[in-house]
């Protein structure tokens, strides 16, 4: 990702290049608000013939788009994750993803600052723009900030009770479905109930009022089960997960009585250990970031591209995981091509993947360094933490931690999904490591090990 990389030398360029040009008076500057917060750009916004112009720095720093200036062609390139916009200092015609569009005016130069038509640019990137005449304010609202769905499921689980005859009764309102799964080391039985929430009078202890983070447990006095834990496993599907911590291994079977709105699970003690092998192949989608027309970030030496690095790592991860017969690896790209971000998430959702891993290298100033792991939805947190632990232990770049971010590929995927920033391609030292074959191999091993650990393979 390189969205936040900012070219700092604008003011210098423009001061030198345009010092002889005509200046426009910036009288009665309007106020500028982004999502309710007042912005104070270095050069105040100015209105000329009804068009509001703002300095480039508002576009890059406040709105977070990547901005590059090409001195020779006098062109400004503005990029978000999903769109690119090219403006010329000499023309009112802009290019949007290579399509020509007329702007209300060409950019202005005011006191050495390049000033861009705000409404035109903001609307291209999907911001809502409005004008409050009373306070003379331009109001920008970024509607992209959509938090994950926290709406409780429509089915309500009333209680879960274990009887001395080794049966467990789950009572509910609505029309629930469920699935069960046996896990080992230690022995656990998992019962998942999608599209559900807990009743206010639920019989367990709930340790949080936050519907996205609650967990709880019920002590059970039974020779087979030591306790029943529960929590919201997946906030996208509102899946409540019950985990039976087994004191002794047992097989579970469930019978649902839709009239009484109960599921009765029966546990049968078993001396035989359940088969540890999964009965199906896990689908793992590996996403090499960028590609084709989108090179991603350019390296400190200017000789290497992020898209080359991401494909090298993805290909190595594919080779490692393909050795495991329980895993099917699906690549979003295996050559120098550019699937859109939507293509990538549609692919993963379409095959109903179990895991999605997007590989990137970071870019900022040459001093920035280290690796970081991003996730968004609650169902991805465990995968993110496993990735972070293994990448730190095996690769050992400076630890920038586990973070959440609203990136398309981790927002629009239904399965556990992470985006990895393996290191900074813009840092001369890390550039060398990122393109070193044995470092790449270690990175791929850390990623492959993490995926297997997450899938309990
Ligand atoms: Zn990237």
CSV table of N, CA, C and O and ligand atoms in Angstrom, one decimal, residues 1-3 289-290 294-297 306-307 310 359-363 419-421, ligand 1:
chain,number,residue,atom,x,y,z
A,1,UNK,N,0.9,-1.2,0.0
A,1,UNK,CA,0.0,0.0,0.0
A,1,UNK,C,0.9,1.2,0.0
A,1,UNK,O,1.9,1.3,0.7
A,2,UNK,N,0.5,2.2,-0.7
A,2,UNK,CA,1.3,3.4,-0.7
A,2,UNK,C,0.5,4.7,-0.7
A,2,UNK,O,0.9,5.7,-1.0
A,3,UNK,N,-0.8,4.5,-0.3
A,3,UNK,CA,-1.7,5.6,-0.2
A,3,UNK,C,-1.3,6.7,0.6
A,3,UNK,O,-1.6,7.9,0.3
A,289,UNK,N,-0.3,-8.4,-4.0
A,289,UNK,CA,-0.8,-7.0,-4.2
A,289,UNK,C,-0.3,-6.4,-5.5
A,289,UNK,O,0.7,-6.7,-6.1
A,290,UNK,N,-1.2,-5.5,-6.1
A,290,UNK,CA,-0.8,-4.7,-7.3
A,290,UNK,C,-0.6,-5.7,-8.5
A,290,UNK,O,-1.2,-6.7,-8.5
A,294,UNK,N,-0.4,-1.6,-12.4
A,294,UNK,CA,-0.3,-1.0,-11.1
A,294,UNK,C,1.0,-1.5,-10.5
A,294,UNK,O,1.0,-2.6,-10.0
A,295,UNK,N,2.1,-0.8,-10.5
A,295,UNK,CA,3.4,-1.3,-10.0
A,295,UNK,C,3.4,-1.3,-8.5
A,295,UNK,O,4.3,-2.0,-7.9
A,296,UNK,N,2.5,-0.7,-7.8
A,296,UNK,CA,2.6,-0.5,-6.3
A,296,UNK,C,3.7,0.5,-6.1
A,296,UNK,O,4.0,1.4,-6.9
A,297,UNK,N,4.3,0.4,-4.9
A,297,UNK,CA,5.4,1.4,-4.5
A,297,UNK,C,6.7,1.1,-5.3
A,297,UNK,O,6.9,0.0,-5.7
A,306,UNK,N,7.0,-2.8,-6.1
A,306,UNK,CA,6.3,-3.6,-5.1
A,306,UNK,C,5.6,-4.8,-5.7
A,306,UNK,O,5.6,-5.9,-5.2
A,307,UNK,N,5.1,-4.7,-7.0
A,307,UNK,CA,4.3,-5.8,-7.6
A,307,UNK,C,5.2,-7.0,-7.8
A,307,UNK,O,4.7,-8.1,-7.8
A,310,UNK,N,5.7,-8.7,-4.3
A,310,UNK,CA,4.5,-9.4,-3.8
A,310,UNK,C,4.2,-10.7,-4.5
A,310,UNK,O,3.9,-11.7,-3.9
A,359,UNK,N,-0.6,-9.8,0.2
A,359,UNK,CA,0.8,-9.5,0.5
A,359,UNK,C,1.2,-8.2,-0.2
A,359,UNK,O,0.9,-8.0,-1.3
A,360,UNK,N,1.8,-7.3,0.6
A,360,UNK,CA,2.3,-6.0,0.2
A,360,UNK,C,3.6,-5.7,0.8
A,360,UNK,O,4.1,-6.3,1.7
A,361,UNK,N,4.2,-4.6,0.2
A,361,UNK,CA,5.4,-3.9,0.9
A,361,UNK,C,5.0,-2.5,1.0
A,361,UNK,O,4.2,-1.9,0.2
A,362,UNK,N,5.5,-1.9,2.1
A,362,UNK,CA,5.1,-0.5,2.5
A,362,UNK,C,6.0,0.5,1.8
A,362,UNK,O,7.1,0.2,1.3
A,363,UNK,N,5.5,1.8,1.8
A,363,UNK,CA,6.4,2.9,1.4
A,363,UNK,C,6.1,4.1,2.1
A,363,UNK,O,4.9,4.4,2.4
A,419,UNK,N,-4.1,-8.4,5.7
A,419,UNK,CA,-3.2,-7.7,4.7
A,419,UNK,C,-1.8,-7.6,5.4
A,419,UNK,O,-1.8,-7.0,6.5
A,420,UNK,N,-0.8,-8.1,4.7
A,420,UNK,CA,0.6,-8.1,5.3
A,420,UNK,C,1.4,-7.0,4.7
A,420,UNK,O,1.5,-7.0,3.4
A,421,UNK,N,2.0,-6.1,5.5
A,421,UNK,CA,3.0,-5.2,5.0
A,421,UNK,C,4.3,-5.7,5.5
A,421,UNK,O,4.7,-5.6,6.6
B,1,LIG,ZN1,0.7,-2.3,-1.7
